[in-house]
PDB file of C-alpha atoms in Angstrom:
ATOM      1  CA  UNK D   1      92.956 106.088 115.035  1.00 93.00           C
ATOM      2  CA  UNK D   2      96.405 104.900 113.489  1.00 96.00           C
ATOM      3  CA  UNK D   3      98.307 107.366 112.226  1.00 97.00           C
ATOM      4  CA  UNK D   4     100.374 106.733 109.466  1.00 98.00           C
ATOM      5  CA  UNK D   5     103.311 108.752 108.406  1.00 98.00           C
ATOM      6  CA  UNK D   6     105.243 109.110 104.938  1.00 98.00           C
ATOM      7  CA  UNK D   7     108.524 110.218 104.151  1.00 94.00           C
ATOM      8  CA  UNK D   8     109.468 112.216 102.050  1.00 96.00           C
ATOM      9  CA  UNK D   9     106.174 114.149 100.678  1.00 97.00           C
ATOM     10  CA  UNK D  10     108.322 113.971  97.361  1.00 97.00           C
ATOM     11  CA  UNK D  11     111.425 111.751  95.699  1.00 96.00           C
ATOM     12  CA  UNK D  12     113.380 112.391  92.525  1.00 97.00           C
ATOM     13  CA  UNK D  13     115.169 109.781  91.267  1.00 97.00           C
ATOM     14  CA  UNK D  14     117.411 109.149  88.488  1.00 97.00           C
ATOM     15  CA  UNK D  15     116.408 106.069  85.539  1.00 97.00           C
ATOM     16  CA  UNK D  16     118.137 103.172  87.201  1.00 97.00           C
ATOM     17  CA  UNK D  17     118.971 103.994  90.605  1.00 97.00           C
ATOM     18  CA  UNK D  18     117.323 102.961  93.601  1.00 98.00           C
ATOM     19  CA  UNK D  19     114.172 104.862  95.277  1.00 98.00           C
ATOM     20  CA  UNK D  20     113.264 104.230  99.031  1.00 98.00           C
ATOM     21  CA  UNK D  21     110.099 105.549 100.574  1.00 98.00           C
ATOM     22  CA  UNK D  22     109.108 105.661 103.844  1.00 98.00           C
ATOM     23  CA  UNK D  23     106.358 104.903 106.319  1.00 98.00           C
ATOM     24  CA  UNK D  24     105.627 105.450 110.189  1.00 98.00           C
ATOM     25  CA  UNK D  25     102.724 104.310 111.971  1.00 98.00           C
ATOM     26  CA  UNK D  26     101.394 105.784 115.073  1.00 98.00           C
ATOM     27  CA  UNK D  27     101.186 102.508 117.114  1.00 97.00           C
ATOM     28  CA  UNK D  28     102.705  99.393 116.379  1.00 97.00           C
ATOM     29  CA  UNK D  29     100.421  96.807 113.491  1.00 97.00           C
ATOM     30  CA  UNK D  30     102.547  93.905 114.239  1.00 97.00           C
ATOM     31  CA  UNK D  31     100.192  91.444 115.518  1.00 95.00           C
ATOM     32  CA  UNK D  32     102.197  89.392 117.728  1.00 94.00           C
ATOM     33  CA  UNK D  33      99.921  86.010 117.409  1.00 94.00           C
ATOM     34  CA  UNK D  34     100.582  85.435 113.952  1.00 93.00           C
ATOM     35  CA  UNK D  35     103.510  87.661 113.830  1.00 95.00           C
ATOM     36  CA  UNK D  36     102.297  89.829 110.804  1.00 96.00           C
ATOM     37  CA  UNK D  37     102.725  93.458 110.294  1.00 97.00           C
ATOM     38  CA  UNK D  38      99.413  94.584 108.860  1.00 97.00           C
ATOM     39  CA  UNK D  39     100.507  97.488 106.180  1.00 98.00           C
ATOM     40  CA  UNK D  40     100.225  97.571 102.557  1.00 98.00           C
ATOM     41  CA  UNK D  41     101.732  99.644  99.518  1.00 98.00           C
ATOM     42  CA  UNK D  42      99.380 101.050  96.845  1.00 98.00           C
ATOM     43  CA  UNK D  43     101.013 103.010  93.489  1.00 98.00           C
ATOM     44  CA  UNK D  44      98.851 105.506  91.691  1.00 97.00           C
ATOM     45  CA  UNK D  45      99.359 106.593  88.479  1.00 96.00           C
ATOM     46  CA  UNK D  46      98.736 109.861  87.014  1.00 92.00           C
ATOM     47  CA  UNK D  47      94.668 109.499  86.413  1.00 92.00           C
ATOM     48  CA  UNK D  48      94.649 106.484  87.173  1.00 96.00           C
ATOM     49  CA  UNK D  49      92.371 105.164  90.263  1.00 97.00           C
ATOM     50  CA  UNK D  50      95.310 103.175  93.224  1.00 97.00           C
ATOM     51  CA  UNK D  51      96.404  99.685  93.066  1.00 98.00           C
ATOM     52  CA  UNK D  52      97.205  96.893  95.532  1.00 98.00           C
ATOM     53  CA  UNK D  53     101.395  96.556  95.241  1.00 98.00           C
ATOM     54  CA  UNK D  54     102.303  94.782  98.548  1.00 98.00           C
ATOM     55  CA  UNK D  55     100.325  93.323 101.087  1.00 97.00           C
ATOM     56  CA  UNK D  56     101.457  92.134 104.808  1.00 97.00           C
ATOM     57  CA  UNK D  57     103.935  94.962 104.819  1.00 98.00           C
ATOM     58  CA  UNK D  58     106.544  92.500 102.186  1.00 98.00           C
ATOM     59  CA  UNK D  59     104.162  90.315 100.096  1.00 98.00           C
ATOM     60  CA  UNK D  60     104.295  91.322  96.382  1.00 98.00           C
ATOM     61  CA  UNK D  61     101.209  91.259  94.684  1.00 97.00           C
ATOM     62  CA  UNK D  62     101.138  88.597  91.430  1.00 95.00           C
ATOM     63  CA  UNK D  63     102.354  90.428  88.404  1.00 96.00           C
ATOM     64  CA  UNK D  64     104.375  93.207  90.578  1.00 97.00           C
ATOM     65  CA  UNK D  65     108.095  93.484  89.514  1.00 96.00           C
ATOM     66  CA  UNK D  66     110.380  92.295  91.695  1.00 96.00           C
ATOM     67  CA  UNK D  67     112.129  95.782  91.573  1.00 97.00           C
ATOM     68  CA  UNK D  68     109.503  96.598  94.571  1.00 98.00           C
ATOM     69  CA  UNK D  69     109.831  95.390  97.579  1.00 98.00           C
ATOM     70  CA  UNK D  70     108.342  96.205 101.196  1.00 98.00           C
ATOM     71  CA  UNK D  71     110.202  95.522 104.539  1.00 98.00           C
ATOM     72  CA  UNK D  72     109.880  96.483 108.056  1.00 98.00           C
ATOM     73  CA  UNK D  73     108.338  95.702 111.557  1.00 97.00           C
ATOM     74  CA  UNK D  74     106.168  97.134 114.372  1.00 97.00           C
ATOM     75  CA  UNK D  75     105.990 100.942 113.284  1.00 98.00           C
ATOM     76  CA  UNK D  76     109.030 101.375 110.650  1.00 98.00           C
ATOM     77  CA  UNK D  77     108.047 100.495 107.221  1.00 98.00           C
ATOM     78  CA  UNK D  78     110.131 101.242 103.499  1.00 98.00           C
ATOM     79  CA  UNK D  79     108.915 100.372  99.972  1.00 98.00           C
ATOM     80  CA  UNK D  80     112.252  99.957  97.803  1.00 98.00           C
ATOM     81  CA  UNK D  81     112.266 100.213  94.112  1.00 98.00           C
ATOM     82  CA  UNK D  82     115.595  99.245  93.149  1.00 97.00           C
ATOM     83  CA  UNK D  83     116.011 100.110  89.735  1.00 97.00           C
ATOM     84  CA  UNK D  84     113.615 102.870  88.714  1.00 97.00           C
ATOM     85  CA  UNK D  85     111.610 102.775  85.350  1.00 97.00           C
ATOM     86  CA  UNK D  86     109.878 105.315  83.706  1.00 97.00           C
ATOM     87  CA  UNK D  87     106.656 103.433  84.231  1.00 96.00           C
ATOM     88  CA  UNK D  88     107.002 103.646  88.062  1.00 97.00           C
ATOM     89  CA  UNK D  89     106.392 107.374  88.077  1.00 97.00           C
ATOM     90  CA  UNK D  90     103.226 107.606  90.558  1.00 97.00           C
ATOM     91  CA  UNK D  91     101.911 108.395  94.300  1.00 97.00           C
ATOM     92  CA  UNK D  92     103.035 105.606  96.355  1.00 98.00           C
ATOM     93  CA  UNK D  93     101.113 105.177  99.670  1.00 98.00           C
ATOM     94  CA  UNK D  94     100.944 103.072 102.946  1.00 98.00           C
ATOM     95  CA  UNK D  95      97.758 101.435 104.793  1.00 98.00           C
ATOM     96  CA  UNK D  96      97.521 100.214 107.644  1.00 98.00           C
ATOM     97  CA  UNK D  97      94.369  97.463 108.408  1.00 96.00           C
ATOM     98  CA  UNK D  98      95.570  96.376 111.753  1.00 96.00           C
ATOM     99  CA  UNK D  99      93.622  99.102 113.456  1.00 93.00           C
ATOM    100  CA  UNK D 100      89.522 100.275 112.769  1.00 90.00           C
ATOM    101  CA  UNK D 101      89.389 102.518 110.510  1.00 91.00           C
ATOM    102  CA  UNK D 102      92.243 101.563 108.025  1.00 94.00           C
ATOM    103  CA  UNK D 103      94.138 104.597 107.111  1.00 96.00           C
ATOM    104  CA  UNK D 104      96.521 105.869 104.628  1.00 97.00           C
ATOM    105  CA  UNK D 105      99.778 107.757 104.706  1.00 97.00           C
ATOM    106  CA  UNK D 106      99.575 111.163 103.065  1.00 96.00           C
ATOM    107  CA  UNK D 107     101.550 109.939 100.086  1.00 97.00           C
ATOM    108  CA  UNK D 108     104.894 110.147  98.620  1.00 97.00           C
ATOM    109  CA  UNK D 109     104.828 111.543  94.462  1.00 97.00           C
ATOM    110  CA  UNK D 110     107.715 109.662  92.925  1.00 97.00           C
ATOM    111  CA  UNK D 111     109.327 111.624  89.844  1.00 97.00           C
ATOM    112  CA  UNK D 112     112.274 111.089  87.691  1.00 96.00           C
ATOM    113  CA  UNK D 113     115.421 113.362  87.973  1.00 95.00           C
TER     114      UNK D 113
ATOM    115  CA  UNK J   1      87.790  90.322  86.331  1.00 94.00           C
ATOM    116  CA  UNK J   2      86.661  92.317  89.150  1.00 97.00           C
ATOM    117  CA  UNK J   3      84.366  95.743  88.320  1.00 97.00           C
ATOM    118  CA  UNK J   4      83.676  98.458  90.281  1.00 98.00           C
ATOM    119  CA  UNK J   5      81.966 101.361  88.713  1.00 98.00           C
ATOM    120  CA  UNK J   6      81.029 104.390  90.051  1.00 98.00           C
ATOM    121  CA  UNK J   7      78.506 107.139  89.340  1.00 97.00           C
ATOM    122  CA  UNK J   8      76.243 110.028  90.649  1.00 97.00           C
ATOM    123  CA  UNK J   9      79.616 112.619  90.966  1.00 96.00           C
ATOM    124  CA  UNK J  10      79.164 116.291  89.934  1.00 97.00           C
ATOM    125  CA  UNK J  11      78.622 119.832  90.936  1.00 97.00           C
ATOM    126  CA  UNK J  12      76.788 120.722  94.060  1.00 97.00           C
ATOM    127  CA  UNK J  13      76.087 123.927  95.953  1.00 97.00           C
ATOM    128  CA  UNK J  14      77.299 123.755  99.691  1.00 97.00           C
ATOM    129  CA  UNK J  15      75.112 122.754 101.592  1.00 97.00           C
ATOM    130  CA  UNK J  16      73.472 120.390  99.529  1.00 98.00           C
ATOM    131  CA  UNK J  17      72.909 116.279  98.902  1.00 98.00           C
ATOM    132  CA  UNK J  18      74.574 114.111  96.618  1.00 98.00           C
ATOM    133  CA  UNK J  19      74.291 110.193  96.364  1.00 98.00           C
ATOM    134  CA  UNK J  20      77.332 107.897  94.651  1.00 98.00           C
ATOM    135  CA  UNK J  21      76.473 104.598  93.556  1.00 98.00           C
ATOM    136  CA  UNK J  22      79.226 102.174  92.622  1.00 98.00           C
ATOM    137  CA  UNK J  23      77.696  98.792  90.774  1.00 98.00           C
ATOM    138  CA  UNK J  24      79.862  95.798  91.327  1.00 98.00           C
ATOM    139  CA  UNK J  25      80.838  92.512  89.707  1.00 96.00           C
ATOM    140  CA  UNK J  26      83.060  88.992  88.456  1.00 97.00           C
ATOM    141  CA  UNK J  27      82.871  88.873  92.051  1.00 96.00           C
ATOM    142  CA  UNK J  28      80.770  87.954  94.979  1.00 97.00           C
ATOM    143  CA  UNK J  29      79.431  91.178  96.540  1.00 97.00           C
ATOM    144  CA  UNK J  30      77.498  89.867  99.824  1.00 96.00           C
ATOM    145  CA  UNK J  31      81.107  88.050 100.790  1.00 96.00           C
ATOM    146  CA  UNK J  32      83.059  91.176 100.892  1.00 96.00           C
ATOM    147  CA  UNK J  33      82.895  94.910 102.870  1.00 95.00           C
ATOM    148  CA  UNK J  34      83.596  97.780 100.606  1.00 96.00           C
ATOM    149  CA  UNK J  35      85.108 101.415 101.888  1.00 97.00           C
ATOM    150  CA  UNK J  36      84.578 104.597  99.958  1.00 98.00           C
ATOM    151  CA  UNK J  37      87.985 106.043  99.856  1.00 98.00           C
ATOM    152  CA  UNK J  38      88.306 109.655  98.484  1.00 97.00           C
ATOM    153  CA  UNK J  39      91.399 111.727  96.978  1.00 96.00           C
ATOM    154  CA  UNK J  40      91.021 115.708  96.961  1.00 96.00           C
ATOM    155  CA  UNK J  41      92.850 117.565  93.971  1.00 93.00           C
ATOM    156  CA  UNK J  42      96.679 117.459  94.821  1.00 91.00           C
ATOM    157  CA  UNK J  43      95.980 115.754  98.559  1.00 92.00           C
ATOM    158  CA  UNK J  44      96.694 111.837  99.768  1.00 93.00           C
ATOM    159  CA  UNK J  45      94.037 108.975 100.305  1.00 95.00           C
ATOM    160  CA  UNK J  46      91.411 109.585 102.730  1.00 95.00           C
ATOM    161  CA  UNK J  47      89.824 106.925 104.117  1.00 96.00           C
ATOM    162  CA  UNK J  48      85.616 107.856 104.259  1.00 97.00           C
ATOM    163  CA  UNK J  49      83.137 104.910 105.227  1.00 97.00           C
ATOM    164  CA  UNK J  50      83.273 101.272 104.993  1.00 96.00           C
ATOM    165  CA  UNK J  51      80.013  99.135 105.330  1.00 95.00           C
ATOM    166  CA  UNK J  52      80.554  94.864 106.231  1.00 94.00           C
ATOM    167  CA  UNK J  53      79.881  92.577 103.982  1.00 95.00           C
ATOM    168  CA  UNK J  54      76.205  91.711 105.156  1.00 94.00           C
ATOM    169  CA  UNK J  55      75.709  95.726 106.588  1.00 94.00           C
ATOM    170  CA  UNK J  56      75.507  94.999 110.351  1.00 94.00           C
ATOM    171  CA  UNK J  57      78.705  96.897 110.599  1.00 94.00           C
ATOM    172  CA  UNK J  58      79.485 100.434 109.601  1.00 95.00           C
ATOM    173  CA  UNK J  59      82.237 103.107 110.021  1.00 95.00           C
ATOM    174  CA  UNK J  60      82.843 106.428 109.227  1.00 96.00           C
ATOM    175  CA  UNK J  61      86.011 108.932 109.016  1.00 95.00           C
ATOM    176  CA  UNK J  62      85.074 111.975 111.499  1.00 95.00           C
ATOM    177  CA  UNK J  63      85.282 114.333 109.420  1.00 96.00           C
ATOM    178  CA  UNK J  64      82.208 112.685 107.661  1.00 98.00           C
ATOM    179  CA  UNK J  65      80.082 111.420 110.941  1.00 97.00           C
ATOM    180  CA  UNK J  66      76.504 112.506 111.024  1.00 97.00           C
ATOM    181  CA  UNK J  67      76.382 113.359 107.015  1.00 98.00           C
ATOM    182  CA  UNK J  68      77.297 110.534 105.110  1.00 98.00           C
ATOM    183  CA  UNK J  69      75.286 107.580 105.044  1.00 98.00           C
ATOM    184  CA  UNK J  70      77.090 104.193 103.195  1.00 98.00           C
ATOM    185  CA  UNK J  71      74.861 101.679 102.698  1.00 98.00           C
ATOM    186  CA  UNK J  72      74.588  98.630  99.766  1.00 98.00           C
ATOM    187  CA  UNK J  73      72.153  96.416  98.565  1.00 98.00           C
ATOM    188  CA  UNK J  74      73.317  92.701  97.915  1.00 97.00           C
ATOM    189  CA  UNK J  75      70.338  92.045  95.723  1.00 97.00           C
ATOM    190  CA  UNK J  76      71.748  94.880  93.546  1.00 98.00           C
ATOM    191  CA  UNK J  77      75.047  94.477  93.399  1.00 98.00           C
ATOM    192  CA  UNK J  78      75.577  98.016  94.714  1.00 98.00           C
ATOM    193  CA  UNK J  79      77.579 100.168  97.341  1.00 98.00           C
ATOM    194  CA  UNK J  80      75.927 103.379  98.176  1.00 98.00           C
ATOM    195  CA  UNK J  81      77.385 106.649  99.686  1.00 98.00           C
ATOM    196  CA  UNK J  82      74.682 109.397 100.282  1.00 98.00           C
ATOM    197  CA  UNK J  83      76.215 112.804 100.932  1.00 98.00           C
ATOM    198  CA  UNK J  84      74.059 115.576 102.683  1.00 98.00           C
ATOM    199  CA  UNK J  85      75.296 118.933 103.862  1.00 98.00           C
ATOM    200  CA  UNK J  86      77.636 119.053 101.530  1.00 98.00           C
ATOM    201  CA  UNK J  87      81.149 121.485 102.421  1.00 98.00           C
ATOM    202  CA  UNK J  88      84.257 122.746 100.089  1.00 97.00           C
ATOM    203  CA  UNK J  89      85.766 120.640 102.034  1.00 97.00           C
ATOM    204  CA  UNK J  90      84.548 117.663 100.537  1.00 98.00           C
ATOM    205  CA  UNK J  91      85.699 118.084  97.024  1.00 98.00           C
ATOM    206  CA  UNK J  92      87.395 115.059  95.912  1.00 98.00           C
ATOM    207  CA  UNK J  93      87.253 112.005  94.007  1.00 98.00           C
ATOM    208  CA  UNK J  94      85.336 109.386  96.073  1.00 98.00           C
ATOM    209  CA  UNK J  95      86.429 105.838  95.076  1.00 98.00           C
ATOM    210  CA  UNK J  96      84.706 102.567  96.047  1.00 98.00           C
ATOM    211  CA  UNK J  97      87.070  99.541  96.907  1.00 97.00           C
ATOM    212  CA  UNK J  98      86.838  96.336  97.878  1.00 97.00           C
ATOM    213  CA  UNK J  99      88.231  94.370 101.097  1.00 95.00           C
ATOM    214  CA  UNK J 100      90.080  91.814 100.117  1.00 94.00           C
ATOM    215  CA  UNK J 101      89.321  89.590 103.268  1.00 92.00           C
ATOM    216  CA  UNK J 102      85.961  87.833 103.036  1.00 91.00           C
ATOM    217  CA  UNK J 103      83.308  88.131 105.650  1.00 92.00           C
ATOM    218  CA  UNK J 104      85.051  90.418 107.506  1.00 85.00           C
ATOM    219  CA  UNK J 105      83.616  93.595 109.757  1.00 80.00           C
ATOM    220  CA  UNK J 106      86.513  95.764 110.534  1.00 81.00           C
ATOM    221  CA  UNK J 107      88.257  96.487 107.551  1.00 83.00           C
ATOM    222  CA  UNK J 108      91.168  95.209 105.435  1.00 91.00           C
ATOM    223  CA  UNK J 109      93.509  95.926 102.573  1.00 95.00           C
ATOM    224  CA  UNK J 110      91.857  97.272  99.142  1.00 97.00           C
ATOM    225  CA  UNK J 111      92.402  94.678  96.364  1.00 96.00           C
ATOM    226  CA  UNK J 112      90.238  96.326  93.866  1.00 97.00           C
ATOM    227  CA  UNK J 113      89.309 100.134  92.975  1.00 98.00           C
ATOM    228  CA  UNK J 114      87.011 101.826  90.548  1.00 98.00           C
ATOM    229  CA  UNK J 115      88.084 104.506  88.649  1.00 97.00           C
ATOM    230  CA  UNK J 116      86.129 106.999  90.830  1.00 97.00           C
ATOM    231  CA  UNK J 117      83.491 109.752  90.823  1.00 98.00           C
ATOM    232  CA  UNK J 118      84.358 113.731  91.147  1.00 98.00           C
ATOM    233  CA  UNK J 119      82.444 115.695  93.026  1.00 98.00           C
ATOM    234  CA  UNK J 120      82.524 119.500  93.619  1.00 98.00           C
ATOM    235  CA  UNK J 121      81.133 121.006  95.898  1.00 98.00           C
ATOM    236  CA  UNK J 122      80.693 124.581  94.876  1.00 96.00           C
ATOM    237  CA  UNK J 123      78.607 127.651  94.878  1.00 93.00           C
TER     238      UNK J 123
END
């Protein structure tokens, strides 16, 4: 199985400033034929059940700010919030679906400082 | 909108059976594989079982192999998980999601979640 990695476990930022997550997989999910990197971004909110954020490792779902954004290639991946709002307090984790079984990273809990 | 609903959590005694059911719809069930996905208290995402959208193909996380059983019925609607010899271990918050490829076997990204089902598992 794919193992996927997070750093850190746990982020403070400050209201405004820039919050960078990131995520390691154990074997590459670039898939050189179509050259996509097969890794997606959920967010969870306190209680609340996870939701799709980015897809195909930089493709923002509709209706996500365009304060997130996903980047990477191969095994190095970082979800970037670039302006932090109190409303993006949550677990943020990585998937990857090139590989059977998907798996997740262990999850990064975002807080404000 | 898509629903996914989810039911049949509670408190079990080790060693014992348990059966989610998650109903489904505003979608096209039989088109789509669904994974049950499950969060213990303060842990990460663990992947648990995901069935294909027509059931010919199934998968399971190890640490599950041999005592949980997903299954679904299209005519229903419905994703089943049945959980026998139930551990500590297994306390979580089992989630039902949905692929978002269609007619796919092996698995995909998660485009839709219920709000999931506790179970614990406790004596």
């Amino acid at each position: 199985d794919i193992v996927m990695t997070q750093s850190p476990d746990s982020l403070a930022v400050s209201l405004g400033e820039r919050a960078t997550i990131n995520c390691k997989s154990s074997q590459s999910v670039l898939y050189r034929s179509n050259n996509k990197n097969y890794l997606a971004w959920y967010q969870q909110k306190p209680g609340q059940p996870p939701m799709l954020l980015i897809s195909w490792a930089s493709t923002r779902e509709s209706g996500v700010p365009d304060r997130f954004s996903g980047s990477g290639s191969g095994t190095d991946f970082t979800l970037t919030i670039s302006s932090l709002q109190a409303e993006d307090v949550a677990v943020y984790s990585c998937q990857q679906y090139y590989g059977t079984p998907v798996t997740f990273g262990q999850g990064t809990k975002l807080e404000i400082k | 909108q898509v629903q996914l609903v989810e039911s049949g959590g509670g408190v079990v005694q080790p060693g014992r059976s348990l059966r989610l059911s998650c109903a489904a719809s505003e979608f096209t069930f039989n088109s789509y594989g669904m994974h049950w996905v499950r969060q213990a208290p303060g842990k990460g995402l663990e992947w648990v079982a995901l069935i294909s959208f027509d059931g010919s193909n199934i998968y399971y996380a190890d640490s599950v192999k041999g005592r949980f059983t997903i299954s679904r019925d299209n005519s229903k609607n419905t994703l089943y998980l049945q959980m026998d010899s139930l551990r500590a271990e297994d306390t979580a918050v089992y989630y039902c999601a949905k692929d978002q490829r269609p007619r796919y076997s092996s698995g995909w990204y998660l485009d839709y979640w219920g709000q999931g089902s506790l179970v614990t598992v406790s004596s």
